[in-house]
PDB file of C-alpha atoms in Angstrom:
ATOM      1  CA  UNK M   1      -0.019   0.053   0.005  1.00 54.00           C
ATOM      2  CA  UNK M   2       0.812   3.695  -0.042  1.00 54.00           C
ATOM      3  CA  UNK M   3       2.535   5.196   3.046  1.00 62.00           C
ATOM      4  CA  UNK M   4      -0.113   7.558   4.529  1.00 60.00           C
ATOM      5  CA  UNK M   5       2.641  10.025   5.464  1.00 60.00           C
ATOM      6  CA  UNK M   6       3.256  10.550   1.700  1.00 56.00           C
ATOM      7  CA  UNK M   7      -0.343  11.274   0.911  1.00 56.00           C
ATOM      8  CA  UNK M   8      -0.721  14.675  -0.765  1.00 56.00           C
ATOM      9  CA  UNK M   9      -2.921  15.769   2.271  1.00 58.00           C
ATOM     10  CA  UNK M  10      -0.052  15.278   4.622  1.00 58.00           C
ATOM     11  CA  UNK M  11       2.812  17.032   2.791  1.00 59.00           C
ATOM     12  CA  UNK M  12       3.852  20.564   2.583  1.00 66.00           C
ATOM     13  CA  UNK M  13       3.205  20.560  -1.116  1.00 72.00           C
ATOM     14  CA  UNK M  14       0.667  23.328  -2.075  1.00 77.00           C
ATOM     15  CA  UNK M  15      -0.805  23.654  -5.444  1.00 86.00           C
ATOM     16  CA  UNK M  16      -2.757  26.392  -7.063  1.00 89.00           C
ATOM     17  CA  UNK M  17      -4.533  25.578 -10.314  1.00 92.00           C
ATOM     18  CA  UNK M  18      -6.241  27.763 -12.828  1.00 91.00           C
ATOM     19  CA  UNK M  19      -8.724  26.088 -15.101  1.00 92.00           C
ATOM     20  CA  UNK M  20     -10.580  27.805 -18.078  1.00 90.00           C
ATOM     21  CA  UNK M  21     -13.520  26.079 -19.760  1.00 90.00           C
ATOM     22  CA  UNK M  22     -15.805  27.106 -22.609  1.00 85.00           C
ATOM     23  CA  UNK M  23     -19.205  25.434 -23.032  1.00 82.00           C
ATOM     24  CA  UNK M  24     -21.033  25.761 -26.319  1.00 80.00           C
ATOM     25  CA  UNK M  25     -24.773  25.352 -26.244  1.00 78.00           C
ATOM     26  CA  UNK M  26     -26.509  24.862 -29.553  1.00 77.00           C
ATOM     27  CA  UNK M  27     -23.437  25.665 -31.615  1.00 74.00           C
ATOM     28  CA  UNK M  28     -22.346  29.235 -30.879  1.00 73.00           C
ATOM     29  CA  UNK M  29     -25.909  30.522 -29.938  1.00 79.00           C
ATOM     30  CA  UNK M  30     -24.915  30.482 -26.360  1.00 82.00           C
ATOM     31  CA  UNK M  31     -21.237  30.456 -25.232  1.00 84.00           C
ATOM     32  CA  UNK M  32     -20.501  29.963 -21.484  1.00 89.00           C
ATOM     33  CA  UNK M  33     -17.003  30.782 -20.263  1.00 91.00           C
ATOM     34  CA  UNK M  34     -15.880  29.569 -16.842  1.00 94.00           C
ATOM     35  CA  UNK M  35     -12.638  30.286 -15.006  1.00 95.00           C
ATOM     36  CA  UNK M  36     -11.959  28.074 -11.848  1.00 96.00           C
ATOM     37  CA  UNK M  37      -9.232  28.875  -9.377  1.00 95.00           C
ATOM     38  CA  UNK M  38      -8.364  25.897  -7.105  1.00 94.00           C
ATOM     39  CA  UNK M  39      -6.073  25.856  -4.140  1.00 92.00           C
ATOM     40  CA  UNK M  40      -5.292  22.427  -2.631  1.00 88.00           C
ATOM     41  CA  UNK M  41      -8.132  20.786  -4.414  1.00 87.00           C
ATOM     42  CA  UNK M  42     -10.650  23.360  -3.317  1.00 93.00           C
ATOM     43  CA  UNK M  43     -12.277  25.734  -5.691  1.00 95.00           C
ATOM     44  CA  UNK M  44     -12.096  29.097  -3.942  1.00 96.00           C
ATOM     45  CA  UNK M  45     -13.111  31.564  -6.651  1.00 97.00           C
ATOM     46  CA  UNK M  46     -14.771  31.323 -10.136  1.00 96.00           C
ATOM     47  CA  UNK M  47     -15.671  33.584 -13.069  1.00 96.00           C
ATOM     48  CA  UNK M  48     -18.941  32.698 -14.951  1.00 94.00           C
ATOM     49  CA  UNK M  49     -19.628  34.712 -18.132  1.00 92.00           C
ATOM     50  CA  UNK M  50     -23.381  34.063 -17.505  1.00 92.00           C
ATOM     51  CA  UNK M  51     -23.137  35.809 -14.097  1.00 95.00           C
ATOM     52  CA  UNK M  52     -20.734  38.475 -15.444  1.00 94.00           C
ATOM     53  CA  UNK M  53     -18.300  38.760 -12.600  1.00 96.00           C
ATOM     54  CA  UNK M  54     -16.001  36.688 -10.251  1.00 97.00           C
ATOM     55  CA  UNK M  55     -17.739  34.866  -7.468  1.00 97.00           C
ATOM     56  CA  UNK M  56     -16.101  33.739  -4.170  1.00 97.00           C
ATOM     57  CA  UNK M  57     -16.648  30.137  -3.166  1.00 97.00           C
ATOM     58  CA  UNK M  58     -14.870  30.369   0.273  1.00 96.00           C
ATOM     59  CA  UNK M  59     -14.140  33.238   2.570  1.00 96.00           C
ATOM     60  CA  UNK M  60     -10.790  33.877   1.036  1.00 95.00           C
ATOM     61  CA  UNK M  61     -12.365  33.491  -2.455  1.00 96.00           C
ATOM     62  CA  UNK M  62     -14.798  36.196  -1.716  1.00 97.00           C
ATOM     63  CA  UNK M  63     -11.832  38.589  -0.934  1.00 96.00           C
ATOM     64  CA  UNK M  64     -10.164  37.652  -4.249  1.00 96.00           C
ATOM     65  CA  UNK M  65     -13.480  37.984  -6.139  1.00 97.00           C
ATOM     66  CA  UNK M  66     -14.041  41.527  -4.685  1.00 97.00           C
ATOM     67  CA  UNK M  67     -10.423  42.505  -5.669  1.00 97.00           C
ATOM     68  CA  UNK M  68     -10.645  41.070  -9.245  1.00 96.00           C
ATOM     69  CA  UNK M  69     -13.987  42.554  -9.746  1.00 97.00           C
ATOM     70  CA  UNK M  70     -12.732  46.024  -8.620  1.00 97.00           C
ATOM     71  CA  UNK M  71      -9.819  46.018 -11.165  1.00 95.00           C
ATOM     72  CA  UNK M  72     -10.760  48.329 -13.952  1.00 92.00           C
ATOM     73  CA  UNK M  73     -11.252  46.346 -17.163  1.00 95.00           C
ATOM     74  CA  UNK M  74     -10.776  42.926 -15.677  1.00 95.00           C
ATOM     75  CA  UNK M  75     -14.397  41.819 -15.882  1.00 95.00           C
ATOM     76  CA  UNK M  76     -14.863  43.337 -19.338  1.00 95.00           C
ATOM     77  CA  UNK M  77     -11.691  41.693 -20.619  1.00 94.00           C
ATOM     78  CA  UNK M  78     -12.991  38.227 -19.489  1.00 94.00           C
ATOM     79  CA  UNK M  79     -16.369  38.816 -21.040  1.00 92.00           C
ATOM     80  CA  UNK M  80     -14.785  40.005 -24.219  1.00 92.00           C
ATOM     81  CA  UNK M  81     -12.820  36.685 -24.508  1.00 90.00           C
ATOM     82  CA  UNK M  82     -15.960  34.988 -25.496  1.00 86.00           C
ATOM     83  CA  UNK M  83     -16.273  37.080 -28.651  1.00 84.00           C
ATOM     84  CA  UNK M  84     -12.569  37.490 -29.204  1.00 87.00           C
ATOM     85  CA  UNK M  85     -11.422  33.953 -28.694  1.00 83.00           C
ATOM     86  CA  UNK M  86     -13.971  31.234 -27.893  1.00 82.00           C
ATOM     87  CA  UNK M  87     -16.722  31.844 -30.329  1.00 80.00           C
ATOM     88  CA  UNK M  88     -14.265  32.100 -33.353  1.00 80.00           C
ATOM     89  CA  UNK M  89     -12.527  28.957 -32.110  1.00 79.00           C
ATOM     90  CA  UNK M  90     -15.663  26.912 -32.419  1.00 77.00           C
ATOM     91  CA  UNK M  91     -15.135  26.406 -36.200  1.00 78.00           C
ATOM     92  CA  UNK M  92     -11.646  25.131 -35.481  1.00 78.00           C
ATOM     93  CA  UNK M  93     -12.501  22.674 -32.682  1.00 74.00           C
ATOM     94  CA  UNK M  94     -16.026  21.588 -33.654  1.00 73.00           C
ATOM     95  CA  UNK M  95     -14.755  18.927 -36.168  1.00 69.00           C
ATOM     96  CA  UNK M  96     -12.925  17.221 -33.261  1.00 68.00           C
ATOM     97  CA  UNK M  97     -15.556  17.705 -30.551  1.00 68.00           C
ATOM     98  CA  UNK M  98     -19.068  18.058 -32.056  1.00 66.00           C
ATOM     99  CA  UNK M  99     -18.899  16.240 -35.432  1.00 63.00           C
ATOM    100  CA  UNK M 100     -17.574  12.936 -34.162  1.00 61.00           C
ATOM    101  CA  UNK M 101     -18.962   9.755 -35.902  1.00 59.00           C
ATOM    102  CA  UNK M 102     -18.422   7.472 -32.999  1.00 64.00           C
ATOM    103  CA  UNK M 103     -19.672   8.213 -29.516  1.00 63.00           C
ATOM    104  CA  UNK M 104     -16.688   8.682 -26.989  1.00 62.00           C
ATOM    105  CA  UNK M 105     -15.853   5.685 -24.984  1.00 67.00           C
ATOM    106  CA  UNK M 106     -13.648   5.297 -21.947  1.00 71.00           C
ATOM    107  CA  UNK M 107     -12.704   1.836 -23.054  1.00 70.00           C
ATOM    108  CA  UNK M 108     -10.615   0.859 -26.105  1.00 65.00           C
ATOM    109  CA  UNK M 109     -12.641  -0.902 -28.782  1.00 60.00           C
ATOM    110  CA  UNK M 110     -11.297  -4.402 -29.696  1.00 59.00           C
ATOM    111  CA  UNK M 111     -12.397  -5.984 -32.839  1.00 56.00           C
ATOM    112  CA  UNK M 112     -11.498  -9.621 -31.737  1.00 52.00           C
ATOM    113  CA  UNK M 113     -14.303 -11.643 -30.372  1.00 50.00           C
ATOM    114  CA  UNK M 114     -14.164 -12.740 -26.815  1.00 50.00           C
ATOM    115  CA  UNK M 115     -14.334 -16.386 -27.722  1.00 52.00           C
ATOM    116  CA  UNK M 116     -10.886 -16.222 -29.292  1.00 49.00           C
ATOM    117  CA  UNK M 117      -9.377 -15.449 -25.814  1.00 51.00           C
ATOM    118  CA  UNK M 118     -10.876 -18.547 -24.111  1.00 50.00           C
ATOM    119  CA  UNK M 119      -9.025 -21.015 -26.429  1.00 50.00           C
TER     120      UNK M 119
END
């Protein structure tokens, strides 16, 4: 087994992660842009283009959200990314994400029959 003392929860290693997502609903009719900021596996603040500003998910996140929302041009910059980057990128990425011929599967597809393995 794994030594519990080496578990990430028991180490001094701290990790901050920034995750940006773009969700296309009905093509480009509706584009939702999300930014998630995570510290030690806990999301503490996020930006949602549908809401139109940063939202704190923890007490510290509320402080960060107030700060980022107060920066001149920050919220407008994030909202403009939908039109500047994500909506135009739909045409580039849709052949790989939307127009797939086979449904995605977490398991590899094998063409051999199962009976050949039992012999």
